PDB file of C-alpha atoms and ligand atoms in Angstrom:
ATOM      1  CA  MET A   1      -0.077  -0.154   0.092  1.00 41.00           C
ATOM      2  CA  LEU A   2       1.321   3.441  -0.881  1.00 41.00           C
ATOM      3  CA  GLN A   3       1.609   4.602   2.976  1.00 38.00           C
ATOM      4  CA  SER A   4       1.181   8.048   4.101  1.00 39.00           C
ATOM      5  CA  VAL A   5       3.941   9.309   2.096  1.00 40.00           C
ATOM      6  CA  ASP A   6       3.474  12.849   3.111  1.00 44.00           C
ATOM      7  CA  ASP A   7       4.688  11.655   6.446  1.00 38.00           C
ATOM      8  CA  GLU A   8       6.940   8.863   6.395  1.00 36.00           C
ATOM      9  CA  TRP A   9       7.705   7.413   2.875  1.00 34.00           C
ATOM     10  CA  THR A  10      10.545   4.980   2.055  1.00 32.00           C
ATOM     11  CA  GLY A  11      10.869   3.533  -1.683  1.00 33.00           C
ATOM     12  CA  GLU A  12      10.455   0.246  -0.003  1.00 35.00           C
ATOM     13  CA  GLN A  13       7.064   1.121   0.460  1.00 36.00           C
ATOM     14  CA  ALA A  14       6.332   1.407  -2.957  1.00 36.00           C
ATOM     15  CA  ARG A  15       5.293  -2.440  -2.923  1.00 36.00           C
ATOM     16  CA  ASN A  16       3.314  -3.620  -0.202  1.00 35.00           C
ATOM     17  CA  ASP A  17       0.683  -6.397  -0.410  1.00 35.00           C
ATOM     18  CA  GLY A  18      -1.663  -4.136   1.264  1.00 36.00           C
ATOM     19  CA  ALA A  19      -3.724  -7.147   2.820  1.00 38.00           C
ATOM     20  CA  ARG A  20      -5.820  -5.384   5.711  1.00 40.00           C
ATOM     21  CA  PRO A  21      -5.901  -8.046   8.524  1.00 39.00           C
ATOM     22  CA  ASP A  22      -9.313  -8.854   8.875  1.00 43.00           C
ATOM     23  CA  GLY A  23      -9.275  -9.561   4.954  1.00 51.00           C
ATOM     24  CA  GLY A  24     -12.531  -7.568   4.319  1.00 67.00           C
ATOM     25  CA  ARG A  25     -13.597  -4.874   2.153  1.00 77.00           C
ATOM     26  CA  ASN A  26     -14.361  -1.135   2.753  1.00 83.00           C
ATOM     27  CA  SER A  27     -16.221   1.053   0.730  1.00 85.00           C
ATOM     28  CA  ILE A  28     -14.309   4.022  -0.322  1.00 88.00           C
ATOM     29  CA  ILE A  29     -17.148   6.086  -2.106  1.00 93.00           C
ATOM     30  CA  ARG A  30     -20.461   5.721  -2.053  1.00 94.00           C
ATOM     31  CA  ILE A  31     -23.106   7.795  -4.267  1.00 95.00           C
ATOM     32  CA  ARG A  32     -26.803   7.981  -2.994  1.00 95.00           C
ATOM     33  CA  ASP A  33     -29.671   9.056  -5.794  1.00 96.00           C
ATOM     34  CA  VAL A  34     -27.428  11.082  -7.553  1.00 97.00           C
ATOM     35  CA  GLU A  35     -28.611  12.884 -10.871  1.00 97.00           C
ATOM     36  CA  VAL A  36     -26.812  15.091 -13.214  1.00 98.00           C
ATOM     37  CA  VAL A  37     -28.544  17.644 -15.519  1.00 98.00           C
ATOM     38  CA  TYR A  38     -26.410  19.736 -17.291  1.00 97.00           C
ATOM     39  CA  PRO A  39     -27.169  23.591 -17.445  1.00 95.00           C
ATOM     40  CA  ASP A  40     -28.051  23.265 -20.876  1.00 96.00           C
ATOM     41  CA  GLY A  41     -30.810  20.828 -19.777  1.00 95.00           C
ATOM     42  CA  THR A  42     -29.247  17.436 -20.724  1.00 96.00           C
ATOM     43  CA  ARG A  43     -29.937  14.633 -18.412  1.00 97.00           C
ATOM     44  CA  ALA A  44     -26.788  12.910 -18.190  1.00 98.00           C
ATOM     45  CA  LEU A  45     -27.598  10.708 -15.285  1.00 98.00           C
ATOM     46  CA  HIS A  46     -30.759   9.580 -13.945  1.00 97.00           C
ATOM     47  CA  PRO A  47     -30.941   8.831  -9.860  1.00 96.00           C
ATOM     48  CA  LEU A  48     -28.529   5.937  -9.062  1.00 95.00           C
ATOM     49  CA  SER A  49     -26.925   4.839  -6.014  1.00 96.00           C
ATOM     50  CA  LEU A  50     -23.620   2.892  -6.233  1.00 96.00           C
ATOM     51  CA  ASP A  51     -21.104   1.974  -3.811  1.00 94.00           C
ATOM     52  CA  PHE A  52     -17.069   1.421  -4.978  1.00 94.00           C
ATOM     53  CA  MET A  53     -15.001  -0.921  -2.858  1.00 90.00           C
ATOM     54  CA  ASP A  54     -11.133  -0.971  -2.144  1.00 88.00           C
ATOM     55  CA  ASP A  55     -10.194  -4.100  -3.743  1.00 88.00           C
ATOM     56  CA  GLN A  56     -12.673  -4.138  -7.158  1.00 95.00           C
ATOM     57  CA  VAL A  57     -11.548  -2.976 -10.568  1.00 97.00           C
ATOM     58  CA  THR A  58     -15.105  -1.758 -12.002  1.00 97.00           C
ATOM     59  CA  VAL A  59     -15.508  -1.223 -15.689  1.00 98.00           C
ATOM     60  CA  LEU A  60     -17.874   0.891 -17.283  1.00 98.00           C
ATOM     61  CA  LEU A  61     -19.376  -0.010 -20.232  1.00 98.00           C
ATOM     62  CA  GLY A  62     -21.914   1.631 -22.432  1.00 97.00           C
ATOM     63  CA  PRO A  63     -22.296   3.328 -25.943  1.00 96.00           C
ATOM     64  CA  SER A  64     -20.882   7.254 -26.417  1.00 95.00           C
ATOM     65  CA  GLY A  65     -23.399   9.722 -24.560  1.00 96.00           C
ATOM     66  CA  ALA A  66     -24.232   6.669 -22.286  1.00 97.00           C
ATOM     67  CA  GLY A  67     -22.869   8.737 -19.132  1.00 97.00           C
ATOM     68  CA  LYS A  68     -19.598   7.306 -18.415  1.00 97.00           C
ATOM     69  CA  SER A  69     -17.433  10.420 -18.200  1.00 96.00           C
ATOM     70  CA  THR A  70     -20.073  12.074 -16.252  1.00 97.00           C
ATOM     71  CA  LEU A  71     -20.301   9.474 -13.570  1.00 98.00           C
ATOM     72  CA  LEU A  72     -16.345   9.381 -13.245  1.00 97.00           C
ATOM     73  CA  ARG A  73     -16.387  13.061 -13.103  1.00 96.00           C
ATOM     74  CA  THR A  74     -18.958  13.329 -10.669  1.00 96.00           C
ATOM     75  CA  LEU A  75     -17.355  10.865  -8.573  1.00 96.00           C
ATOM     76  CA  ASN A  76     -14.437  13.141  -8.387  1.00 93.00           C
ATOM     77  CA  LEU A  77     -16.916  16.022  -7.966  1.00 93.00           C
ATOM     78  CA  LEU A  78     -15.685  17.766 -10.756  1.00 92.00           C
ATOM     79  CA  VAL A  79     -19.131  17.844 -11.960  1.00 94.00           C
ATOM     80  CA  PRO A  80     -21.465  18.433  -9.183  1.00 92.00           C
ATOM     81  CA  PRO A  81     -24.835  16.327  -8.574  1.00 95.00           C
ATOM     82  CA  THR A  82     -27.720  18.105  -9.436  1.00 96.00           C
ATOM     83  CA  ALA A  83     -29.703  16.078  -6.746  1.00 96.00           C
ATOM     84  CA  GLY A  84     -28.326  13.110  -4.346  1.00 96.00           C
ATOM     85  CA  ARG A  85     -25.214  12.982  -2.674  1.00 94.00           C
ATOM     86  CA  VAL A  86     -21.637  11.457  -2.990  1.00 95.00           C
ATOM     87  CA  MET A  87     -20.180  10.459   0.230  1.00 93.00           C
ATOM     88  CA  ASN A  88     -16.730   9.140   1.454  1.00 89.00           C
ATOM     89  CA  GLY A  89     -16.795   5.224   2.985  1.00 83.00           C
ATOM     90  CA  GLU A  90     -17.657   6.750   6.486  1.00 83.00           C
ATOM     91  CA  ASN A  91     -20.906   7.783   4.931  1.00 85.00           C
ATOM     92  CA  ARG A  92     -19.919  11.558   5.289  1.00 87.00           C
ATOM     93  CA  PRO A  93     -21.273  13.805   2.428  1.00 90.00           C
ATOM     94  CA  LEU A  94     -18.609  15.578   0.748  1.00 91.00           C
ATOM     95  CA  GLU A  95     -20.299  19.031   0.542  1.00 88.00           C
ATOM     96  CA  THR A  96     -18.245  21.642   1.837  1.00 90.00           C
ATOM     97  CA  ALA A  97     -15.614  23.429  -0.463  1.00 90.00           C
ATOM     98  CA  GLY A  98     -12.834  22.137   2.254  1.00 90.00           C
ATOM     99  CA  ASP A  99     -14.191  18.491   1.584  1.00 89.00           C
ATOM    100  CA  ILE A 100     -14.502  18.475  -2.049  1.00 90.00           C
ATOM    101  CA  ARG A 101     -11.009  19.868  -2.057  1.00 88.00           C
ATOM    102  CA  GLY A 102      -9.738  16.991   0.241  1.00 88.00           C
ATOM    103  CA  HIS A 103     -11.619  14.625  -1.885  1.00 91.00           C
ATOM    104  CA  ARG A 104     -10.206  15.522  -5.082  1.00 89.00           C
ATOM    105  CA  THR A 105      -6.666  15.576  -3.670  1.00 88.00           C
ATOM    106  CA  LYS A 106      -7.017  12.004  -2.891  1.00 90.00           C
ATOM    107  CA  THR A 107      -8.897  11.158  -6.135  1.00 93.00           C
ATOM    108  CA  ALA A 108      -6.267  10.507  -9.101  1.00 93.00           C
ATOM    109  CA  MET A 109      -7.972  10.922 -12.752  1.00 92.00           C
ATOM    110  CA  ILE A 110      -6.206   8.970 -15.861  1.00 92.00           C
ATOM    111  CA  PHE A 111      -7.273  10.088 -19.099  1.00 85.00           C
ATOM    112  CA  GLN A 112      -6.967   8.973 -22.588  1.00 80.00           C
ATOM    113  CA  GLN A 113      -4.872  11.870 -23.349  1.00 75.00           C
ATOM    114  CA  HIS A 114      -2.397  11.503 -20.519  1.00 70.00           C
ATOM    115  CA  GLN A 115      -2.155  15.204 -19.858  1.00 80.00           C
ATOM    116  CA  LEU A 116       1.615  14.977 -19.695  1.00 87.00           C
ATOM    117  CA  ILE A 117       3.806  17.944 -20.238  1.00 89.00           C
ATOM    118  CA  GLY A 118       5.716  16.720 -23.254  1.00 88.00           C
ATOM    119  CA  ARG A 119       9.252  18.703 -22.848  1.00 90.00           C
ATOM    120  CA  GLN A 120       9.373  17.836 -18.954  1.00 92.00           C
ATOM    121  CA  THR A 121      10.912  14.411 -17.817  1.00 94.00           C
ATOM    122  CA  ALA A 122       9.140  11.388 -16.902  1.00 95.00           C
ATOM    123  CA  LEU A 123       9.781  12.250 -13.001  1.00 94.00           C
ATOM    124  CA  GLN A 124       8.894  15.945 -13.295  1.00 92.00           C
ATOM    125  CA  ASN A 125       5.540  14.888 -14.557  1.00 93.00           C
ATOM    126  CA  VAL A 126       5.135  12.377 -11.808  1.00 93.00           C
ATOM    127  CA  LEU A 127       5.886  14.959  -9.111  1.00 91.00           C
ATOM    128  CA  ALA A 128       3.523  17.024 -10.526  1.00 87.00           C
ATOM    129  CA  GLY A 129       1.212  14.580  -9.059  1.00 78.00           C
ATOM    130  CA  ARG A 130       2.617  15.837  -5.571  1.00 79.00           C
ATOM    131  CA  LEU A 131       1.564  19.456  -6.378  1.00 72.00           C
ATOM    132  CA  GLY A 132      -1.986  19.481  -5.208  1.00 67.00           C
ATOM    133  CA  LYS A 133      -0.527  18.167  -1.813  1.00 61.00           C
ATOM    134  CA  HIS A 134       0.953  21.177  -1.067  1.00 59.00           C
ATOM    135  CA  ALA A 135       0.307  24.898   0.014  1.00 53.00           C
ATOM    136  CA  PHE A 136       0.495  27.009  -2.954  1.00 52.00           C
ATOM    137  CA  TRP A 137       3.639  28.848  -0.959  1.00 50.00           C
ATOM    138  CA  ARG A 138       5.161  25.459  -0.744  1.00 53.00           C
ATOM    139  CA  THR A 139       4.871  24.804  -4.379  1.00 52.00           C
ATOM    140  CA  LEU A 140       7.685  27.458  -4.787  1.00 53.00           C
ATOM    141  CA  TRP A 141      10.287  25.457  -3.429  1.00 58.00           C
ATOM    142  CA  PRO A 142      12.095  22.366  -4.988  1.00 68.00           C
ATOM    143  CA  PHE A 143      10.636  18.952  -4.128  1.00 72.00           C
ATOM    144  CA  SER A 144      12.187  17.245  -1.397  1.00 80.00           C
ATOM    145  CA  GLU A 145      14.643  13.897  -1.293  1.00 86.00           C
ATOM    146  CA  ARG A 146      11.693  12.095  -0.032  1.00 87.00           C
ATOM    147  CA  GLU A 147       9.340  13.305  -2.647  1.00 87.00           C
ATOM    148  CA  ARG A 148      11.593  12.726  -5.312  1.00 91.00           C
ATOM    149  CA  ARG A 149      12.220   9.294  -3.846  1.00 92.00           C
ATOM    150  CA  LEU A 150       8.451   8.558  -3.944  1.00 91.00           C
ATOM    151  CA  ALA A 151       8.311   9.472  -7.479  1.00 93.00           C
ATOM    152  CA  LEU A 152      11.225   6.916  -8.538  1.00 94.00           C
ATOM    153  CA  ALA A 153       9.453   4.322  -6.842  1.00 94.00           C
ATOM    154  CA  CYS A 154       6.249   4.926  -8.670  1.00 94.00           C
ATOM    155  CA  LEU A 155       8.168   5.044 -11.759  1.00 95.00           C
ATOM    156  CA  ASP A 156       9.400   1.621 -10.799  1.00 94.00           C
ATOM    157  CA  ARG A 157       5.879   0.406 -10.383  1.00 93.00           C
ATOM    158  CA  VAL A 158       5.058   0.931 -13.792  1.00 93.00           C
ATOM    159  CA  SER A 159       8.407  -0.382 -15.053  1.00 93.00           C
ATOM    160  CA  LEU A 160      10.010   2.874 -15.901  1.00 95.00           C
ATOM    161  CA  PHE A 161      12.453   3.527 -13.367  1.00 95.00           C
ATOM    162  CA  ASP A 162      15.286   3.510 -16.129  1.00 95.00           C
ATOM    163  CA  ARG A 163      13.435   6.493 -18.389  1.00 96.00           C
ATOM    164  CA  ALA A 164      12.850   8.657 -15.652  1.00 94.00           C
ATOM    165  CA  PHE A 165      15.007  11.387 -16.886  1.00 96.00           C
ATOM    166  CA  SER A 166      13.754  11.261 -20.594  1.00 95.00           C
ATOM    167  CA  ARG A 167      11.375  13.728 -21.855  1.00 95.00           C
ATOM    168  CA  CYS A 168       7.808  12.316 -22.058  1.00 94.00           C
ATOM    169  CA  ASP A 169       7.419  13.450 -25.824  1.00 94.00           C
ATOM    170  CA  SER A 170      10.089  11.110 -26.613  1.00 95.00           C
ATOM    171  CA  MET A 171       8.191   8.128 -25.268  1.00 95.00           C
ATOM    172  CA  SER A 172       5.667   5.635 -26.741  1.00 93.00           C
ATOM    173  CA  GLY A 173       1.803   6.130 -26.218  1.00 92.00           C
ATOM    174  CA  GLY A 174       1.935   3.338 -23.750  1.00 92.00           C
ATOM    175  CA  GLN A 175       5.257   4.707 -21.705  1.00 94.00           C
ATOM    176  CA  GLN A 176       3.221   8.047 -21.504  1.00 94.00           C
ATOM    177  CA  GLN A 177       0.206   6.441 -20.061  1.00 93.00           C
ATOM    178  CA  ARG A 178       2.165   4.556 -17.842  1.00 93.00           C
ATOM    179  CA  VAL A 179       3.906   7.860 -16.350  1.00 95.00           C
ATOM    180  CA  GLY A 180       0.277   8.915 -16.094  1.00 93.00           C
ATOM    181  CA  ILE A 181      -0.425   5.995 -13.780  1.00 93.00           C
ATOM    182  CA  ALA A 182       2.786   6.843 -11.669  1.00 94.00           C
ATOM    183  CA  ARG A 183       1.724  10.415 -11.302  1.00 93.00           C
ATOM    184  CA  ALA A 184      -1.821   9.013 -10.114  1.00 92.00           C
ATOM    185  CA  LEU A 185       0.033   6.970  -7.670  1.00 92.00           C
ATOM    186  CA  ALA A 186       2.488   9.808  -6.404  1.00 91.00           C
ATOM    187  CA  GLN A 187      -0.764  11.628  -5.328  1.00 90.00           C
ATOM    188  CA  HIS A 188      -1.270   8.976  -2.892  1.00 90.00           C
ATOM    189  CA  PRO A 189      -5.103   8.336  -3.873  1.00 93.00           C
ATOM    190  CA  LYS A 190      -7.674   6.705  -2.064  1.00 93.00           C
ATOM    191  CA  ILE A 191      -9.302   5.974  -5.484  1.00 95.00           C
ATOM    192  CA  ILE A 192      -8.499   6.182  -9.293  1.00 96.00           C
ATOM    193  CA  LEU A 193     -10.637   7.029 -12.045  1.00 96.00           C
ATOM    194  CA  ALA A 194      -9.761   6.240 -15.614  1.00 96.00           C
ATOM    195  CA  ASP A 195     -11.475   7.705 -18.326  1.00 95.00           C
ATOM    196  CA  GLU A 196     -10.895   5.565 -21.557  1.00 94.00           C
ATOM    197  CA  PRO A 197      -7.059   5.208 -20.937  1.00 93.00           C
ATOM    198  CA  VAL A 198      -6.363   2.618 -23.839  1.00 93.00           C
ATOM    199  CA  ALA A 199      -8.310   4.424 -26.291  1.00 91.00           C
ATOM    200  CA  SER A 200      -5.460   5.293 -27.867  1.00 87.00           C
ATOM    201  CA  LEU A 201      -3.360   2.623 -27.599  1.00 91.00           C
ATOM    202  CA  ASP A 202      -1.908  -0.368 -29.496  1.00 92.00           C
ATOM    203  CA  PRO A 203      -3.556  -4.117 -28.112  1.00 93.00           C
ATOM    204  CA  SER A 204      -0.080  -4.591 -26.375  1.00 93.00           C
ATOM    205  CA  SER A 205       0.373  -1.207 -24.787  1.00 92.00           C
ATOM    206  CA  SER A 206      -3.452  -1.841 -23.702  1.00 94.00           C
ATOM    207  CA  HIS A 207      -2.523  -4.822 -21.949  1.00 94.00           C
ATOM    208  CA  ARG A 208       0.261  -3.776 -20.030  1.00 93.00           C
ATOM    209  CA  VAL A 209      -1.738  -0.553 -18.960  1.00 93.00           C
ATOM    210  CA  LEU A 210      -4.802  -2.439 -17.507  1.00 96.00           C
ATOM    211  CA  THR A 211      -2.673  -5.361 -16.284  1.00 96.00           C
ATOM    212  CA  GLN A 212      -0.784  -2.289 -14.035  1.00 93.00           C
ATOM    213  CA  LEU A 213      -4.013  -0.838 -12.892  1.00 95.00           C
ATOM    214  CA  ARG A 214      -5.398  -3.761 -11.766  1.00 96.00           C
ATOM    215  CA  ALA A 215      -1.992  -4.865  -9.755  1.00 95.00           C
ATOM    216  CA  ILE A 216      -2.344  -1.657  -7.985  1.00 94.00           C
ATOM    217  CA  CYS A 217      -5.988  -1.902  -7.222  1.00 95.00           C
ATOM    218  CA  LYS A 218      -5.074  -5.399  -5.785  1.00 94.00           C
ATOM    219  CA  GLU A 219      -1.866  -4.697  -4.144  1.00 93.00           C
ATOM    220  CA  ASP A 220      -2.649  -1.477  -2.586  1.00 92.00           C
ATOM    221  CA  ARG A 221      -6.569  -1.880  -2.456  1.00 92.00           C
ATOM    222  CA  ILE A 222      -7.334   1.275  -4.458  1.00 94.00           C
ATOM    223  CA  PRO A 223     -10.581   0.853  -6.214  1.00 95.00           C
ATOM    224  CA  VAL A 224     -10.071   1.751  -9.971  1.00 97.00           C
ATOM    225  CA  VAL A 225     -12.951   2.702 -11.893  1.00 97.00           C
ATOM    226  CA  VAL A 226     -12.198   2.714 -15.379  1.00 97.00           C
ATOM    227  CA  SER A 227     -14.580   3.274 -18.794  1.00 97.00           C
ATOM    228  CA  LEU A 228     -13.825   1.042 -21.474  1.00 97.00           C
ATOM    229  CA  HIS A 229     -14.984   0.515 -24.895  1.00 94.00           C
ATOM    230  CA  GLN A 230     -13.279  -2.748 -25.637  1.00 94.00           C
ATOM    231  CA  LEU A 231     -15.533  -5.825 -24.351  1.00 95.00           C
ATOM    232  CA  GLU A 232     -12.492  -8.423 -24.207  1.00 96.00           C
ATOM    233  CA  TYR A 233     -10.682  -6.308 -21.896  1.00 97.00           C
ATOM    234  CA  ALA A 234     -13.875  -5.487 -19.643  1.00 97.00           C
ATOM    235  CA  ARG A 235     -14.272  -9.318 -19.191  1.00 97.00           C
ATOM    236  CA  GLU A 236     -10.235  -9.883 -18.680  1.00 96.00           C
ATOM    237  CA  PHE A 237      -9.697  -7.152 -16.311  1.00 97.00           C
ATOM    238  CA  ALA A 238     -12.910  -6.075 -14.552  1.00 97.00           C
ATOM    239  CA  ASP A 239     -14.163  -7.454 -11.120  1.00 97.00           C
ATOM    240  CA  ARG A 240     -17.488  -5.681 -11.648  1.00 97.00           C
ATOM    241  CA  ILE A 241     -19.230  -4.372 -14.710  1.00 98.00           C
ATOM    242  CA  ILE A 242     -21.407  -1.710 -14.713  1.00 98.00           C
ATOM    243  CA  GLY A 243     -23.395  -0.879 -17.854  1.00 98.00           C
ATOM    244  CA  LEU A 244     -24.944   2.321 -18.702  1.00 98.00           C
ATOM    245  CA  SER A 245     -27.450   3.387 -20.989  1.00 97.00           C
ATOM    246  CA  ASN A 246     -28.886   6.894 -21.662  1.00 96.00           C
ATOM    247  CA  GLY A 247     -27.674   7.621 -17.998  1.00 97.00           C
ATOM    248  CA  HIS A 248     -29.382   4.670 -16.411  1.00 97.00           C
ATOM    249  CA  VAL A 249     -27.479   1.428 -14.780  1.00 97.00           C
ATOM    250  CA  VAL A 250     -28.790  -1.284 -16.936  1.00 97.00           C
ATOM    251  CA  PHE A 251     -26.091  -3.673 -15.856  1.00 97.00           C
ATOM    252  CA  ASP A 252     -24.316  -4.272 -12.460  1.00 97.00           C
ATOM    253  CA  ASP A 253     -22.493  -7.399 -12.082  1.00 97.00           C
ATOM    254  CA  VAL A 254     -19.478  -9.743 -12.276  1.00 97.00           C
ATOM    255  CA  PRO A 255     -17.981 -10.228 -15.763  1.00 97.00           C
ATOM    256  CA  ASP A 256     -19.491 -13.978 -16.200  1.00 96.00           C
ATOM    257  CA  ALA A 257     -22.619 -12.342 -16.320  1.00 96.00           C
ATOM    258  CA  LEU A 258     -22.373 -10.255 -18.968  1.00 95.00           C
ATOM    259  CA  THR A 259     -24.446 -12.214 -21.487  1.00 95.00           C
ATOM    260  CA  GLU A 260     -25.995 -11.405 -25.168  1.00 94.00           C
ATOM    261  CA  GLY A 261     -29.210 -10.159 -23.279  1.00 94.00           C
ATOM    262  CA  ALA A 262     -27.002  -7.967 -21.050  1.00 95.00           C
ATOM    263  CA  LEU A 263     -25.059  -6.479 -23.883  1.00 96.00           C
ATOM    264  CA  SER A 264     -28.260  -5.496 -25.815  1.00 95.00           C
ATOM    265  CA  ALA A 265     -29.409  -3.981 -22.701  1.00 95.00           C
ATOM    266  CA  ILE A 266     -26.368  -1.562 -22.691  1.00 96.00           C
ATOM    267  CA  TYR A 267     -25.744  -1.323 -26.545  1.00 95.00           C
ATOM    268  CA  GLY A 268     -29.113  -1.645 -27.611  1.00 90.00           C
ATOM    269  CA  GLU A 269     -30.214  -4.535 -30.257  1.00 69.00           C
ATOM    270  CA  PRO A 270     -27.125  -5.816 -32.211  1.00 62.00           C
TER     271      PRO A 270
HETATM  272  P1  ADP B 301     -19.988   8.826 -22.156  1.00 64.43           P
HETATM  273  O1  ADP B 301     -18.750   9.227 -21.629  1.00 64.43           O
HETATM  274  O2  ADP B 301     -20.488   7.530 -21.923  1.00 64.43           O
HETATM  275  O3  ADP B 301     -19.726   9.328 -23.989  1.00 64.43           O
HETATM  276  P2  ADP B 301     -20.826  11.557 -21.221  1.00 64.43           P
HETATM  277  O4  ADP B 301     -20.850  11.214 -19.784  1.00 64.43           O
HETATM  278  O5  ADP B 301     -19.668  12.120 -21.796  1.00 64.43           O
HETATM  279  O6  ADP B 301     -21.080   9.813 -22.030  1.00 64.43           O
HETATM  280  O7  ADP B 301     -22.448  12.573 -21.841  1.00 64.43           O
HETATM  281  C1  ADP B 301     -23.572  12.143 -21.322  1.00 64.43           C
HETATM  282  C2  ADP B 301     -24.369  12.735 -21.869  1.00 64.43           C
HETATM  283  O8  ADP B 301     -24.472  14.314 -21.630  1.00 64.43           O
HETATM  284  C3  ADP B 301     -24.361  13.106 -23.644  1.00 64.43           C
HETATM  285  O9  ADP B 301     -25.808  13.675 -23.923  1.00 64.43           O
HETATM  286  C4  ADP B 301     -23.316  14.258 -23.746  1.00 64.43           C
HETATM  287  O10 ADP B 301     -23.731  15.015 -24.861  1.00 64.43           O
HETATM  288  C5  ADP B 301     -23.613  15.076 -22.322  1.00 64.43           C
HETATM  289  N1  ADP B 301     -22.775  15.849 -21.598  1.00 64.43           N
HETATM  290  C6  ADP B 301     -21.652  15.566 -21.397  1.00 64.43           C
HETATM  291  N2  ADP B 301     -21.080  16.792 -21.083  1.00 64.43           N
HETATM  292  C7  ADP B 301     -21.771  17.825 -21.136  1.00 64.43           C
HETATM  293  C8  ADP B 301     -21.912  19.249 -20.876  1.00 64.43           C
HETATM  294  N3  ADP B 301     -20.576  19.391 -20.088  1.00 64.43           N
HETATM  295  N4  ADP B 301     -23.223  19.887 -21.271  1.00 64.43           N
HETATM  296  C9  ADP B 301     -23.858  19.322 -21.372  1.00 64.43           C
HETATM  297  N5  ADP B 301     -24.149  18.049 -21.907  1.00 64.43           N
HETATM  298  C10 ADP B 301     -23.161  17.240 -21.672  1.00 64.43           C
END
């Protein structure tokens, strides 16, 4: 488990089995009766209630416009729900500006277009994941030795230690996405949200990225919620699949339950 890196971080802590003594599961984030209507009147999510557990990779499936990105951005509170509540694992609604800011610093986002700074090194980009942890004045100082060691350990987790000083724009798309994962890890997140992280990658890079996200979820007990378009990856990497159609949850089950009938409910008639 990525320990409280803000306090006592050592590189060795970058890999840990993260097992809880009781072997149980924790709900990390809960949404209740959440509904999203955009200002132009588009109803992107109809009221839905979901829990996300600490040891699960959840894949969001659905056609374009189904509400996958909106759900991810609502979990991050980038899109405020029009109705309903987003709550932390202790059932406390995240409502005040302080709650929302705190929640965002612990919620890592991974995007299709990695959103890295190409002319900076992988290490600099990973360190950027730490910026939200500091007061503004502190960001004027260089990163500490401890944070640099953390960033290197995160790059090691995604097998890019030896590329730490390479510029990101000299790396392949798959490597850049793995830098994005390392940056997410450096944030010491409670949850990782990934919006179509492999949409622009070749199959081998996609496989590697999803394998690493799944390993992080299992080893660190960080829930990963990922939207995908590829059914085969959903079946291979998900513990749970949520199917969305027109802003409704029409499927919520294990991958084995994803029958032709379920696919028709998600994507419409074949
Ligand atoms: P998906 O990720 O499944 O493609 P989205 O969550 O992006 O779906 O979109 C759900 C619906 O909300 C769509 O009808 C989309 O056009 C609409 N939508 C998304 N973002 C906005 C926005 N900022 N303003 C208005 N409508 C939006």
